[in-house]
Amino acid sequence: MPASRFALPRAHHGVLADADRTALLRVVTALLSTPTAPYFEDGMLAVVRALAAEIPGVTLRSDEHGNLIARRTGSGSRTLAFSAHLDHPGFHPFLRRGRAPAATLHGGVPMTFLPGAELRFHDARSLRSVATARVATAAKGDDDLVYVELEDVRGVVEPGSFGVFDLPGGVMRGTRLSARVCDDLLGAAAILVALAILAREGHPRPLAGIFTRAEETGFVGCIGLLESGVLGKQTSVVGLECSPRRATAKVGRGPVVRVGDRLSVFDPELTHGLQDAASRVKARAPQFAAQRALMDGGSCESTAYNAWGVPAGGACLALGNYHNCGPDGGIAAEFVDWNDLEGLVALLVEMARGFDTPGAVAGASGIRARLIRNWERESGQLSRSSARLCTPARTAARKRRSS
Ligand SMILES: [Zn+2]
């Protein structure tokens, strides 16, 4: 297995200052070097806590389910929150008397990709690597979970440990970052760096970063968070993801303003806000590009936020080898383009700068205001031409009335 290699690509789009690019690499390295799986986000939460605690003015709070919320207070009633999940498909091992250990899969990886996959098991608390093994077979159980038989077990698979695909934490080649986990640690990284930039410039309005658990098993952490009501009524969310690339959303063509997922379409105001923010980043850094797409290769927490009445938009990175499904039918590293990630950070910062500013027109009226500007420019033409078009109709109506 190749060793991890984290290095800043030289070619970039000029959307982030050099110091912020370096900070982003440091955050990404810390997150991607830490193993995670659904219900085993312990190490990731510790890393995110430590990184968030470095940001001036940020206070940290966990809800009763262990989801982490980093808040920065400010004036204004509405909080703009960025949300990302900290888990990734992984394995829970169990021991069997007289037989090799087996494991259950948690998260969406098609069974056909699993046989032959190399796994590494970690102790939940220390994160120490305790064993490696290879998947021999995979089959669905009566409980609908996928069970894998393990072979070539080296080390001791301890009860309470968890398994991940045994792939390098991250390898940068050119501007391509290949990693055991892009989804969604790069979303979390984008939030941490965006909050740090906004804190440094003394952003005046309330902000939050939400880091959820157990997204891969059906938004479970996020639903717990929504049920607990800790977010408050005046929160708007931008859900961040790494989402399977599409014909309309390619790796390397910029961050994606995600208009929806497989299950729902997202909040028009926030989508519009992201689109506007992308235009402002582009005006400043002409090499920057953003894509706008329905990312229906998966569903994301924005669907859950909206379903619970918390308005949510979405932004994501176009992702290759989604959930480690490689092109040859086996397990492989996920990959993104590093400049898409830098662009995503710039997009979030710009979104916050424009959100709930004095004089900004909120809600559907924001889009309406844009349409009204067209109306004001064009309505003279409409009325002059309608005098010509409508006269016969009026005359006809008069004729009908008088007859
Ligand atoms: Zn995800």
mmCIF file of C-alpha atoms and ligand atoms in Angstrom:
data_model
loop_
_atom_site.group_PDB
_atom_site.id
_atom_site.type_symbol
_atom_site.label_atom_id
_atom_site.label_comp_id
_atom_site.label_asym_id
_atom_site.label_seq_id
_atom_site.Cartn_x
_atom_site.Cartn_y
_atom_site.Cartn_z
ATOM 1 C CA MET A 1 0.000 0.000 0.000
ATOM 2 C CA PRO A 2 1.454 3.432 -0.935
ATOM 3 C CA ALA A 3 2.138 5.816 1.956
ATOM 4 C CA SER A 4 0.041 8.927 2.449
ATOM 5 C CA ARG A 5 1.377 12.020 0.748
ATOM 6 C CA PHE A 6 -0.143 15.392 1.492
ATOM 7 C CA ALA A 7 1.344 18.310 -0.455
ATOM 8 C CA LEU A 8 -0.159 21.523 -1.802
ATOM 9 C CA PRO A 9 -0.517 21.492 -5.596
ATOM 10 C CA ARG A 10 1.351 24.367 -7.170
ATOM 11 C CA ALA A 11 -1.392 25.122 -9.706
ATOM 12 C CA HIS A 12 -4.350 26.822 -8.068
ATOM 13 C CA HIS A 13 -7.131 29.274 -8.908
ATOM 14 C CA GLY A 14 -6.203 32.094 -6.576
ATOM 15 C CA VAL A 15 -9.393 31.890 -4.530
ATOM 16 C CA LEU A 16 -7.611 31.474 -1.165
ATOM 17 C CA ALA A 17 -4.655 33.311 0.346
ATOM 18 C CA ASP A 18 -1.477 31.228 0.630
ATOM 19 C CA ALA A 19 -1.809 30.994 4.414
ATOM 20 C CA ASP A 20 -5.378 29.678 4.044
ATOM 21 C CA ARG A 21 -4.279 27.082 1.482
ATOM 22 C CA THR A 22 -1.663 25.886 3.958
ATOM 23 C CA ALA A 23 -4.242 25.856 6.758
ATOM 24 C CA LEU A 24 -6.604 23.821 4.562
ATOM 25 C CA LEU A 25 -3.900 21.242 3.874
ATOM 26 C CA ARG A 26 -3.150 20.973 7.600
ATOM 27 C CA VAL A 27 -6.840 20.439 8.456
ATOM 28 C CA VAL A 28 -7.311 17.905 5.639
ATOM 29 C CA THR A 29 -4.189 15.997 6.730
ATOM 30 C CA ALA A 30 -5.413 15.813 10.335
ATOM 31 C CA LEU A 31 -8.896 14.606 9.352
ATOM 32 C CA LEU A 32 -7.862 12.135 6.656
ATOM 33 C CA SER A 33 -5.224 10.552 8.892
ATOM 34 C CA THR A 34 -7.891 9.591 11.447
ATOM 35 C CA PRO A 35 -9.995 6.421 10.954
ATOM 36 C CA THR A 36 -13.787 6.696 11.150
ATOM 37 C CA ALA A 37 -16.898 4.559 10.677
ATOM 38 C CA PRO A 38 -20.599 4.954 11.482
ATOM 39 C CA TYR A 39 -20.986 4.950 15.322
ATOM 40 C CA PHE A 40 -17.176 5.122 15.691
ATOM 41 C CA GLU A 41 -16.589 8.834 15.116
ATOM 42 C CA ASP A 42 -14.715 9.143 18.430
ATOM 43 C CA GLY A 43 -11.325 10.012 16.935
ATOM 44 C CA MET A 44 -12.804 12.313 14.313
ATOM 45 C CA LEU A 45 -14.776 14.255 16.927
ATOM 46 C CA ALA A 46 -11.590 14.728 18.956
ATOM 47 C CA VAL A 47 -9.716 16.060 15.902
ATOM 48 C CA VAL A 48 -12.560 18.392 14.897
ATOM 49 C CA ARG A 49 -12.903 19.647 18.491
ATOM 50 C CA ALA A 50 -9.196 20.450 18.663
ATOM 51 C CA LEU A 51 -9.214 22.247 15.286
ATOM 52 C CA ALA A 52 -12.426 24.174 16.015
ATOM 53 C CA ALA A 53 -11.128 25.235 19.443
ATOM 54 C CA GLU A 54 -8.292 27.095 17.654
ATOM 55 C CA ILE A 55 -10.795 29.406 15.908
ATOM 56 C CA PRO A 56 -11.224 32.689 17.838
ATOM 57 C CA GLY A 57 -14.712 33.202 19.293
ATOM 58 C CA VAL A 58 -15.933 29.666 18.623
ATOM 59 C CA THR A 59 -17.721 27.765 21.377
ATOM 60 C CA LEU A 60 -18.303 24.025 21.143
ATOM 61 C CA ARG A 61 -21.309 22.072 22.239
ATOM 62 C CA SER A 62 -22.280 18.435 21.802
ATOM 63 C CA ASP A 63 -25.905 17.377 21.732
ATOM 64 C CA GLU A 64 -27.093 14.259 23.523
ATOM 65 C CA HIS A 65 -26.136 12.115 20.510
ATOM 66 C CA GLY A 66 -22.558 13.319 20.252
ATOM 67 C CA ASN A 67 -23.114 15.573 17.221
ATOM 68 C CA LEU A 68 -20.824 18.573 17.562
ATOM 69 C CA ILE A 69 -21.880 22.203 17.019
ATOM 70 C CA ALA A 70 -19.281 24.972 16.748
ATOM 71 C CA ARG A 71 -20.908 28.378 17.182
ATOM 72 C CA ARG A 72 -19.699 31.900 16.683
ATOM 73 C CA THR A 73 -22.088 34.521 17.993
ATOM 74 C CA GLY A 74 -22.820 37.831 16.308
ATOM 75 C CA SER A 75 -25.541 40.391 15.800
ATOM 76 C CA GLY A 76 -28.631 39.427 13.827
ATOM 77 C CA SER A 77 -31.341 36.900 14.479
ATOM 78 C CA ARG A 78 -30.525 34.317 11.801
ATOM 79 C CA THR A 79 -27.680 31.850 12.080
ATOM 80 C CA LEU A 80 -26.020 30.511 8.949
ATOM 81 C CA ALA A 81 -24.835 26.971 9.656
ATOM 82 C CA PHE A 82 -22.622 24.725 7.550
ATOM 83 C CA SER A 83 -23.099 21.006 8.115
ATOM 84 C CA ALA A 84 -21.001 17.921 7.307
ATOM 85 C CA HIS A 85 -20.914 14.328 8.537
ATOM 86 C CA LEU A 86 -17.921 12.679 10.156
ATOM 87 C CA ASP A 87 -18.524 9.009 9.329
ATOM 88 C CA HIS A 88 -17.882 6.886 6.244
ATOM 89 C CA PRO A 89 -18.929 3.315 5.404
ATOM 90 C CA GLY A 90 -17.117 0.899 7.725
ATOM 91 C CA PHE A 91 -17.308 -2.417 9.563
ATOM 92 C CA HIS A 92 -18.276 -3.629 13.026
ATOM 93 C CA PRO A 93 -16.524 -6.935 13.781
ATOM 94 C CA PHE A 94 -17.877 -9.728 15.963
ATOM 95 C CA LEU A 95 -16.146 -12.810 17.322
ATOM 96 C CA ARG A 96 -17.253 -16.394 16.732
ATOM 97 C CA ARG A 97 -16.155 -19.367 18.813
ATOM 98 C CA GLY A 98 -13.676 -21.520 16.912
ATOM 99 C CA ARG A 99 -14.017 -19.542 13.683
ATOM 100 C CA ALA A 100 -12.422 -16.474 12.144
ATOM 101 C CA PRO A 101 -14.054 -13.192 13.161
ATOM 102 C CA ALA A 102 -16.730 -11.746 10.872
ATOM 103 C CA ALA A 103 -18.103 -8.219 10.519
ATOM 104 C CA THR A 104 -21.187 -6.251 9.526
ATOM 105 C CA LEU A 105 -21.020 -3.451 6.959
ATOM 106 C CA HIS A 106 -22.518 -0.070 7.935
ATOM 107 C CA GLY A 107 -23.041 2.347 5.042
ATOM 108 C CA GLY A 108 -23.830 1.973 1.370
ATOM 109 C CA VAL A 109 -21.275 -0.142 -0.475
ATOM 110 C CA PRO A 110 -22.680 -2.650 -2.980
ATOM 111 C CA MET A 111 -21.886 -6.215 -1.850
ATOM 112 C CA THR A 112 -20.232 -7.158 -5.138
ATOM 113 C CA PHE A 113 -17.337 -4.755 -4.411
ATOM 114 C CA LEU A 114 -16.469 -6.368 -1.061
ATOM 115 C CA PRO A 115 -14.859 -9.784 -1.701
ATOM 116 C CA GLY A 116 -11.081 -9.318 -1.745
ATOM 117 C CA ALA A 117 -11.233 -5.950 0.047
ATOM 118 C CA GLU A 118 -8.433 -5.401 2.569
ATOM 119 C CA LEU A 119 -9.674 -4.092 5.927
ATOM 120 C CA ARG A 120 -7.886 -2.595 8.909
ATOM 121 C CA PHE A 121 -9.378 -2.684 12.405
ATOM 122 C CA HIS A 122 -8.821 0.019 15.015
ATOM 123 C CA ASP A 123 -9.452 0.219 18.720
ATOM 124 C CA ALA A 124 -12.365 2.636 19.242
ATOM 125 C CA ARG A 125 -10.723 4.641 22.018
ATOM 126 C CA SER A 126 -7.005 4.652 21.233
ATOM 127 C CA LEU A 127 -7.519 4.337 17.429
ATOM 128 C CA ARG A 128 -4.539 1.963 17.537
ATOM 129 C CA SER A 129 -4.466 -0.455 14.588
ATOM 130 C CA VAL A 130 -5.189 -3.894 16.092
ATOM 131 C CA ALA A 131 -5.605 -6.135 13.038
ATOM 132 C CA THR A 132 -5.857 -6.432 9.273
ATOM 133 C CA ALA A 133 -7.986 -8.919 7.334
ATOM 134 C CA ARG A 134 -9.384 -9.593 3.882
ATOM 135 C CA VAL A 135 -13.058 -9.967 3.028
ATOM 136 C CA ALA A 136 -13.678 -13.520 1.809
ATOM 137 C CA THR A 137 -17.406 -13.348 1.118
ATOM 138 C CA ALA A 138 -20.295 -10.943 1.613
ATOM 139 C CA ALA A 139 -23.966 -11.801 2.031
ATOM 140 C CA LYS A 140 -27.130 -10.129 3.249
ATOM 141 C CA GLY A 141 -28.543 -11.379 6.571
ATOM 142 C CA ASP A 142 -32.196 -11.706 7.600
ATOM 143 C CA ASP A 143 -31.802 -8.374 9.412
ATOM 144 C CA ASP A 144 -30.933 -6.702 6.086
ATOM 145 C CA LEU A 145 -27.357 -6.035 7.229
ATOM 146 C CA VAL A 146 -24.462 -7.092 5.013
ATOM 147 C CA TYR A 147 -22.251 -9.702 6.721
ATOM 148 C CA VAL A 148 -18.678 -10.312 5.622
ATOM 149 C CA GLU A 149 -16.564 -13.391 6.340
ATOM 150 C CA LEU A 150 -12.959 -12.455 7.061
ATOM 151 C CA GLU A 151 -9.834 -14.359 6.033
ATOM 152 C CA ASP A 152 -6.089 -13.858 6.411
ATOM 153 C CA VAL A 153 -6.657 -12.151 9.780
ATOM 154 C CA ARG A 154 -3.428 -10.718 11.177
ATOM 155 C CA GLY A 155 -3.482 -9.359 14.704
ATOM 156 C CA VAL A 156 -6.373 -9.573 17.117
ATOM 157 C CA VAL A 157 -9.783 -8.262 16.099
ATOM 158 C CA GLU A 158 -10.889 -7.014 19.493
ATOM 159 C CA PRO A 159 -14.527 -6.651 20.511
ATOM 160 C CA GLY A 160 -15.450 -2.966 20.279
ATOM 161 C CA SER A 161 -12.999 -2.226 17.485
ATOM 162 C CA PHE A 162 -14.112 -1.031 14.057
ATOM 163 C CA GLY A 163 -12.922 -1.713 10.523
ATOM 164 C CA VAL A 164 -12.122 0.572 7.591
ATOM 165 C CA PHE A 165 -10.885 -0.088 4.077
ATOM 166 C CA ASP A 166 -7.107 -0.461 4.280
ATOM 167 C CA LEU A 167 -6.244 2.384 1.887
ATOM 168 C CA PRO A 168 -3.870 5.342 2.304
ATOM 169 C CA GLY A 169 -5.289 8.258 4.268
ATOM 170 C CA GLY A 170 -4.545 10.581 1.351
ATOM 171 C CA VAL A 171 -2.306 10.839 -1.697
ATOM 172 C CA MET A 172 -1.963 14.045 -3.745
ATOM 173 C CA ARG A 173 -0.933 13.693 -7.386
ATOM 174 C CA GLY A 174 -1.089 16.929 -9.355
ATOM 175 C CA THR A 175 -4.328 18.477 -8.154
ATOM 176 C CA ARG A 176 -6.031 15.127 -7.545
ATOM 177 C CA LEU A 177 -6.478 14.034 -3.930
ATOM 178 C CA SER A 178 -7.162 10.292 -3.587
ATOM 179 C CA ALA A 179 -8.156 9.147 -0.123
ATOM 180 C CA ARG A 180 -9.659 6.353 1.911
ATOM 181 C CA VAL A 181 -12.327 8.915 2.911
ATOM 182 C CA CYS A 182 -13.245 12.067 1.012
ATOM 183 C CA ASP A 183 -16.961 11.739 1.866
ATOM 184 C CA ASP A 184 -17.438 13.701 4.003
ATOM 185 C CA LEU A 185 -14.253 14.643 5.797
ATOM 186 C CA LEU A 186 -13.524 17.193 3.075
ATOM 187 C CA GLY A 187 -16.893 18.813 3.815
ATOM 188 C CA ALA A 188 -15.859 19.058 7.466
ATOM 189 C CA ALA A 189 -12.461 20.465 6.461
ATOM 190 C CA ALA A 190 -14.120 23.136 4.297
ATOM 191 C CA ILE A 191 -16.279 24.220 7.243
ATOM 192 C CA LEU A 192 -13.354 24.495 9.667
ATOM 193 C CA VAL A 193 -11.254 26.607 7.301
ATOM 194 C CA ALA A 194 -14.198 28.794 6.228
ATOM 195 C CA LEU A 195 -15.042 29.505 9.892
ATOM 196 C CA ALA A 196 -11.398 30.362 10.611
ATOM 197 C CA ILE A 197 -11.281 32.838 7.692
ATOM 198 C CA LEU A 198 -14.582 34.427 8.749
ATOM 199 C CA ALA A 199 -13.408 34.675 12.366
ATOM 200 C CA ARG A 200 -10.196 36.377 11.279
ATOM 201 C CA GLU A 201 -12.071 39.014 9.284
ATOM 202 C CA GLY A 202 -14.351 39.643 12.275
ATOM 203 C CA HIS A 203 -17.520 38.363 10.618
ATOM 204 C CA PRO A 204 -20.329 40.218 12.426
ATOM 205 C CA ARG A 205 -23.232 37.763 12.196
ATOM 206 C CA PRO A 206 -23.984 34.394 13.869
ATOM 207 C CA LEU A 207 -22.363 31.327 12.309
ATOM 208 C CA ALA A 208 -22.273 27.635 13.125
ATOM 209 C CA GLY A 209 -20.498 24.508 11.980
ATOM 210 C CA ILE A 210 -22.446 21.284 12.506
ATOM 211 C CA PHE A 211 -20.550 17.996 12.535
ATOM 212 C CA THR A 212 -22.882 15.007 12.565
ATOM 213 C CA ARG A 213 -22.481 11.302 13.302
ATOM 214 C CA ALA A 214 -23.879 8.237 11.544
ATOM 215 C CA GLU A 215 -25.018 9.841 8.294
ATOM 216 C CA GLU A 216 -24.178 6.767 6.241
ATOM 217 C CA THR A 217 -26.792 4.650 7.999
ATOM 218 C CA GLY A 218 -29.666 7.013 7.113
ATOM 219 C CA PHE A 219 -28.945 10.509 8.550
ATOM 220 C CA VAL A 220 -29.294 8.988 12.023
ATOM 221 C CA GLY A 221 -27.097 11.515 13.830
ATOM 222 C CA CYS A 222 -28.696 14.423 11.983
ATOM 223 C CA ILE A 223 -32.226 13.236 12.774
ATOM 224 C CA GLY A 224 -31.241 12.960 16.447
ATOM 225 C CA LEU A 225 -29.964 16.529 16.282
ATOM 226 C CA LEU A 226 -33.170 17.772 14.631
ATOM 227 C CA GLU A 227 -35.372 15.907 17.125
ATOM 228 C CA SER A 228 -33.435 17.411 20.024
ATOM 229 C CA GLY A 229 -34.316 20.936 18.810
ATOM 230 C CA VAL A 230 -30.910 22.363 19.761
ATOM 231 C CA LEU A 231 -30.549 24.255 16.469
ATOM 232 C CA GLY A 232 -33.268 26.796 17.195
ATOM 233 C CA LYS A 233 -35.837 28.198 14.778
ATOM 234 C CA GLN A 234 -33.723 30.862 13.088
ATOM 235 C CA THR A 235 -31.066 28.594 11.616
ATOM 236 C CA SER A 236 -30.452 28.180 7.890
ATOM 237 C CA VAL A 237 -28.184 25.349 6.810
ATOM 238 C CA VAL A 238 -25.865 24.718 3.908
ATOM 239 C CA GLY A 239 -25.291 20.958 3.836
ATOM 240 C CA LEU A 240 -21.883 19.951 2.503
ATOM 241 C CA GLU A 241 -21.080 16.697 0.799
ATOM 242 C CA CYS A 242 -18.837 14.789 -1.498
ATOM 243 C CA SER A 243 -21.308 13.399 -4.025
ATOM 244 C CA PRO A 244 -20.915 11.033 -6.992
ATOM 245 C CA ARG A 245 -19.843 12.994 -10.045
ATOM 246 C CA ARG A 246 -22.397 13.489 -12.796
ATOM 247 C CA ALA A 247 -22.340 14.425 -16.486
ATOM 248 C CA THR A 248 -23.349 17.908 -15.260
ATOM 249 C CA ALA A 249 -20.933 18.003 -12.284
ATOM 250 C CA LYS A 250 -17.403 16.885 -13.072
ATOM 251 C CA VAL A 251 -14.312 16.488 -10.918
ATOM 252 C CA GLY A 252 -12.066 19.517 -11.454
ATOM 253 C CA ARG A 253 -14.736 21.875 -12.798
ATOM 254 C CA GLY A 254 -15.314 23.655 -9.470
ATOM 255 C CA PRO A 255 -17.464 23.204 -6.386
ATOM 256 C CA VAL A 256 -21.100 22.315 -7.028
ATOM 257 C CA VAL A 257 -24.105 24.375 -6.000
ATOM 258 C CA ARG A 258 -26.278 21.379 -5.230
ATOM 259 C CA VAL A 259 -29.881 22.099 -6.103
ATOM 260 C CA GLY A 260 -31.084 18.795 -4.722
ATOM 261 C CA ASP A 261 -30.398 15.117 -4.209
ATOM 262 C CA ARG A 262 -32.060 11.804 -4.982
ATOM 263 C CA LEU A 263 -34.885 12.536 -2.528
ATOM 264 C CA SER A 264 -35.700 16.235 -2.647
ATOM 265 C CA VAL A 265 -34.876 19.678 -4.017
ATOM 266 C CA PHE A 266 -33.402 22.237 -1.676
ATOM 267 C CA ASP A 267 -34.354 25.669 -0.357
ATOM 268 C CA PRO A 268 -34.576 28.205 -3.240
ATOM 269 C CA GLU A 269 -33.340 31.177 -1.181
ATOM 270 C CA LEU A 270 -30.222 29.410 0.034
ATOM 271 C CA THR A 271 -29.561 27.934 -3.416
ATOM 272 C CA HIS A 272 -29.868 31.428 -4.861
ATOM 273 C CA GLY A 273 -27.540 32.756 -2.139
ATOM 274 C CA LEU A 274 -24.912 30.153 -3.059
ATOM 275 C CA GLN A 275 -25.240 30.953 -6.750
ATOM 276 C CA ASP A 276 -24.793 34.682 -6.045
ATOM 277 C CA ALA A 277 -21.810 33.932 -3.828
ATOM 278 C CA ALA A 278 -20.250 31.893 -6.660
ATOM 279 C CA SER A 279 -20.615 34.908 -9.009
ATOM 280 C CA ARG A 280 -18.851 37.154 -6.486
ATOM 281 C CA VAL A 281 -15.960 34.695 -6.071
ATOM 282 C CA LYS A 282 -15.677 34.523 -9.869
ATOM 283 C CA ALA A 283 -15.583 38.325 -10.146
ATOM 284 C CA ARG A 284 -12.590 38.357 -7.804
ATOM 285 C CA ALA A 285 -10.810 35.239 -9.119
ATOM 286 C CA PRO A 286 -11.590 34.735 -12.829
ATOM 287 C CA GLN A 287 -10.089 31.222 -12.880
ATOM 288 C CA PHE A 288 -12.713 30.082 -10.376
ATOM 289 C CA ALA A 289 -15.710 28.191 -11.718
ATOM 290 C CA ALA A 290 -18.692 26.677 -9.984
ATOM 291 C CA GLN A 291 -21.117 24.082 -11.247
ATOM 292 C CA ARG A 292 -24.836 23.920 -10.569
ATOM 293 C CA ALA A 293 -26.431 20.488 -10.579
ATOM 294 C CA LEU A 294 -28.957 18.069 -9.233
ATOM 295 C CA MET A 295 -26.686 15.539 -7.527
ATOM 296 C CA ASP A 296 -28.997 12.561 -7.610
ATOM 297 C CA GLY A 297 -26.305 9.926 -7.114
ATOM 298 C CA GLY A 298 -27.049 9.980 -3.400
ATOM 299 C CA SER A 299 -29.121 11.745 -0.791
ATOM 300 C CA CYS A 300 -27.800 14.095 1.847
ATOM 301 C CA GLU A 301 -28.633 15.675 5.157
ATOM 302 C CA SER A 302 -30.089 18.806 3.518
ATOM 303 C CA THR A 303 -33.116 16.639 2.723
ATOM 304 C CA ALA A 304 -33.442 15.832 6.445
ATOM 305 C CA TYR A 305 -33.017 19.468 7.540
ATOM 306 C CA ASN A 306 -35.719 20.626 5.105
ATOM 307 C CA ALA A 307 -38.040 17.787 6.153
ATOM 308 C CA TRP A 308 -37.739 18.997 9.774
ATOM 309 C CA GLY A 309 -38.491 22.599 8.792
ATOM 310 C CA VAL A 310 -34.899 23.890 8.929
ATOM 311 C CA PRO A 311 -34.264 25.567 5.551
ATOM 312 C CA ALA A 312 -31.288 23.952 3.854
ATOM 313 C CA GLY A 313 -29.362 24.385 0.627
ATOM 314 C CA GLY A 314 -26.454 22.265 -0.484
ATOM 315 C CA ALA A 315 -22.940 22.513 -1.858
ATOM 316 C CA CYS A 316 -20.622 19.651 -2.666
ATOM 317 C CA LEU A 317 -17.530 18.348 -4.332
ATOM 318 C CA ALA A 318 -17.910 16.107 -7.361
ATOM 319 C CA LEU A 319 -16.485 12.781 -6.196
ATOM 320 C CA GLY A 320 -14.883 9.888 -8.048
ATOM 321 C CA ASN A 321 -15.032 6.283 -6.754
ATOM 322 C CA TYR A 322 -17.967 7.146 -4.437
ATOM 323 C CA HIS A 323 -17.911 5.012 -1.283
ATOM 324 C CA ASN A 324 -14.658 3.418 -2.461
ATOM 325 C CA CYS A 325 -16.269 1.665 -5.436
ATOM 326 C CA GLY A 326 -13.439 1.467 -7.946
ATOM 327 C CA PRO A 327 -13.722 1.314 -11.743
ATOM 328 C CA ASP A 328 -12.681 -2.353 -11.897
ATOM 329 C CA GLY A 329 -15.376 -3.595 -9.523
ATOM 330 C CA GLY A 330 -13.109 -3.634 -6.462
ATOM 331 C CA ILE A 331 -12.424 -1.269 -3.557
ATOM 332 C CA ALA A 332 -10.380 1.865 -4.362
ATOM 333 C CA ALA A 333 -9.614 5.306 -2.956
ATOM 334 C CA GLU A 334 -12.217 8.037 -3.421
ATOM 335 C CA PHE A 335 -10.925 11.118 -5.238
ATOM 336 C CA VAL A 336 -11.657 14.817 -5.699
ATOM 337 C CA ASP A 337 -9.854 17.757 -7.238
ATOM 338 C CA TRP A 338 -7.998 19.880 -4.676
ATOM 339 C CA ASN A 339 -8.915 23.137 -6.422
ATOM 340 C CA ASP A 340 -12.605 22.215 -6.201
ATOM 341 C CA LEU A 341 -12.068 22.033 -2.423
ATOM 342 C CA GLU A 342 -10.325 25.421 -2.300
ATOM 343 C CA GLY A 343 -13.232 26.772 -4.363
ATOM 344 C CA LEU A 344 -15.726 25.275 -1.918
ATOM 345 C CA VAL A 345 -14.059 27.061 1.011
ATOM 346 C CA ALA A 346 -14.150 30.354 -0.911
ATOM 347 C CA LEU A 347 -17.821 29.741 -1.769
ATOM 348 C CA LEU A 348 -18.770 29.203 1.896
ATOM 349 C CA VAL A 349 -16.894 32.305 3.040
ATOM 350 C CA GLU A 350 -18.599 34.405 0.354
ATOM 351 C CA MET A 351 -22.011 32.888 1.158
ATOM 352 C CA ALA A 352 -21.592 33.957 4.806
ATOM 353 C CA ARG A 353 -20.475 37.471 3.807
ATOM 354 C CA GLY A 354 -23.670 37.962 1.811
ATOM 355 C CA PHE A 355 -26.071 36.178 4.146
ATOM 356 C CA ASP A 356 -28.613 38.267 6.081
ATOM 357 C CA THR A 357 -26.761 41.503 5.375
ATOM 358 C CA PRO A 358 -28.581 44.773 6.137
ATOM 359 C CA GLY A 359 -30.762 45.685 3.176
ATOM 360 C CA ALA A 360 -30.618 42.193 1.662
ATOM 361 C CA VAL A 361 -33.994 40.950 0.534
ATOM 362 C CA ALA A 362 -34.675 37.633 2.159
ATOM 363 C CA GLY A 363 -36.734 34.652 1.172
ATOM 364 C CA ALA A 364 -38.495 34.141 -2.115
ATOM 365 C CA SER A 365 -38.596 37.957 -2.365
ATOM 366 C CA GLY A 366 -34.822 37.874 -3.041
ATOM 367 C CA ILE A 367 -35.443 36.018 -6.284
ATOM 368 C CA ARG A 368 -38.535 38.158 -6.886
ATOM 369 C CA ALA A 369 -36.448 41.323 -6.521
ATOM 370 C CA ARG A 370 -34.163 40.065 -9.280
ATOM 371 C CA LEU A 371 -37.172 39.363 -11.523
ATOM 372 C CA ILE A 372 -38.611 42.800 -10.749
ATOM 373 C CA ARG A 373 -35.403 44.388 -12.027
ATOM 374 C CA ASN A 374 -36.015 42.656 -15.377
ATOM 375 C CA TRP A 375 -39.605 43.868 -15.290
ATOM 376 C CA GLU A 376 -38.546 47.460 -14.693
ATOM 377 C CA ARG A 377 -36.136 47.336 -17.599
ATOM 378 C CA GLU A 378 -38.474 45.643 -20.069
ATOM 379 C CA SER A 379 -42.032 46.547 -19.084
ATOM 380 C CA GLY A 380 -42.067 49.694 -21.261
ATOM 381 C CA GLN A 381 -41.453 47.551 -24.339
ATOM 382 C CA LEU A 382 -44.128 45.138 -23.199
ATOM 383 C CA SER A 383 -46.721 47.830 -22.772
ATOM 384 C CA ARG A 384 -45.891 49.562 -26.088
ATOM 385 C CA SER A 385 -46.160 46.300 -27.989
ATOM 386 C CA SER A 386 -49.260 45.173 -26.123
ATOM 387 C CA ALA A 387 -51.068 48.330 -27.288
ATOM 388 C CA ARG A 388 -50.681 46.890 -30.762
ATOM 389 C CA LEU A 389 -51.436 43.305 -29.810
ATOM 390 C CA CYS A 390 -54.348 43.867 -27.474
ATOM 391 C CA THR A 391 -56.360 46.381 -29.499
ATOM 392 C CA PRO A 392 -58.071 43.765 -31.673
ATOM 393 C CA ALA A 393 -58.951 41.791 -28.572
ATOM 394 C CA ARG A 394 -60.443 44.837 -26.847
ATOM 395 C CA THR A 395 -62.327 45.796 -29.969
ATOM 396 C CA ALA A 396 -63.639 42.270 -30.303
ATOM 397 C CA ALA A 397 -64.765 42.289 -26.676
ATOM 398 C CA ARG A 398 -66.542 45.633 -27.142
ATOM 399 C CA LYS A 399 -68.241 44.292 -30.255
ATOM 400 C CA ARG A 400 -69.430 41.247 -28.319
ATOM 401 C CA ARG A 401 -70.807 43.454 -25.512
ATOM 402 C CA SER A 402 -72.689 45.798 -27.897
ATOM 403 C CA SER A 403 -74.246 43.029 -29.960
HETATM 404 ZN ZN ZN B 1 -21.598 11.712 2.529
#
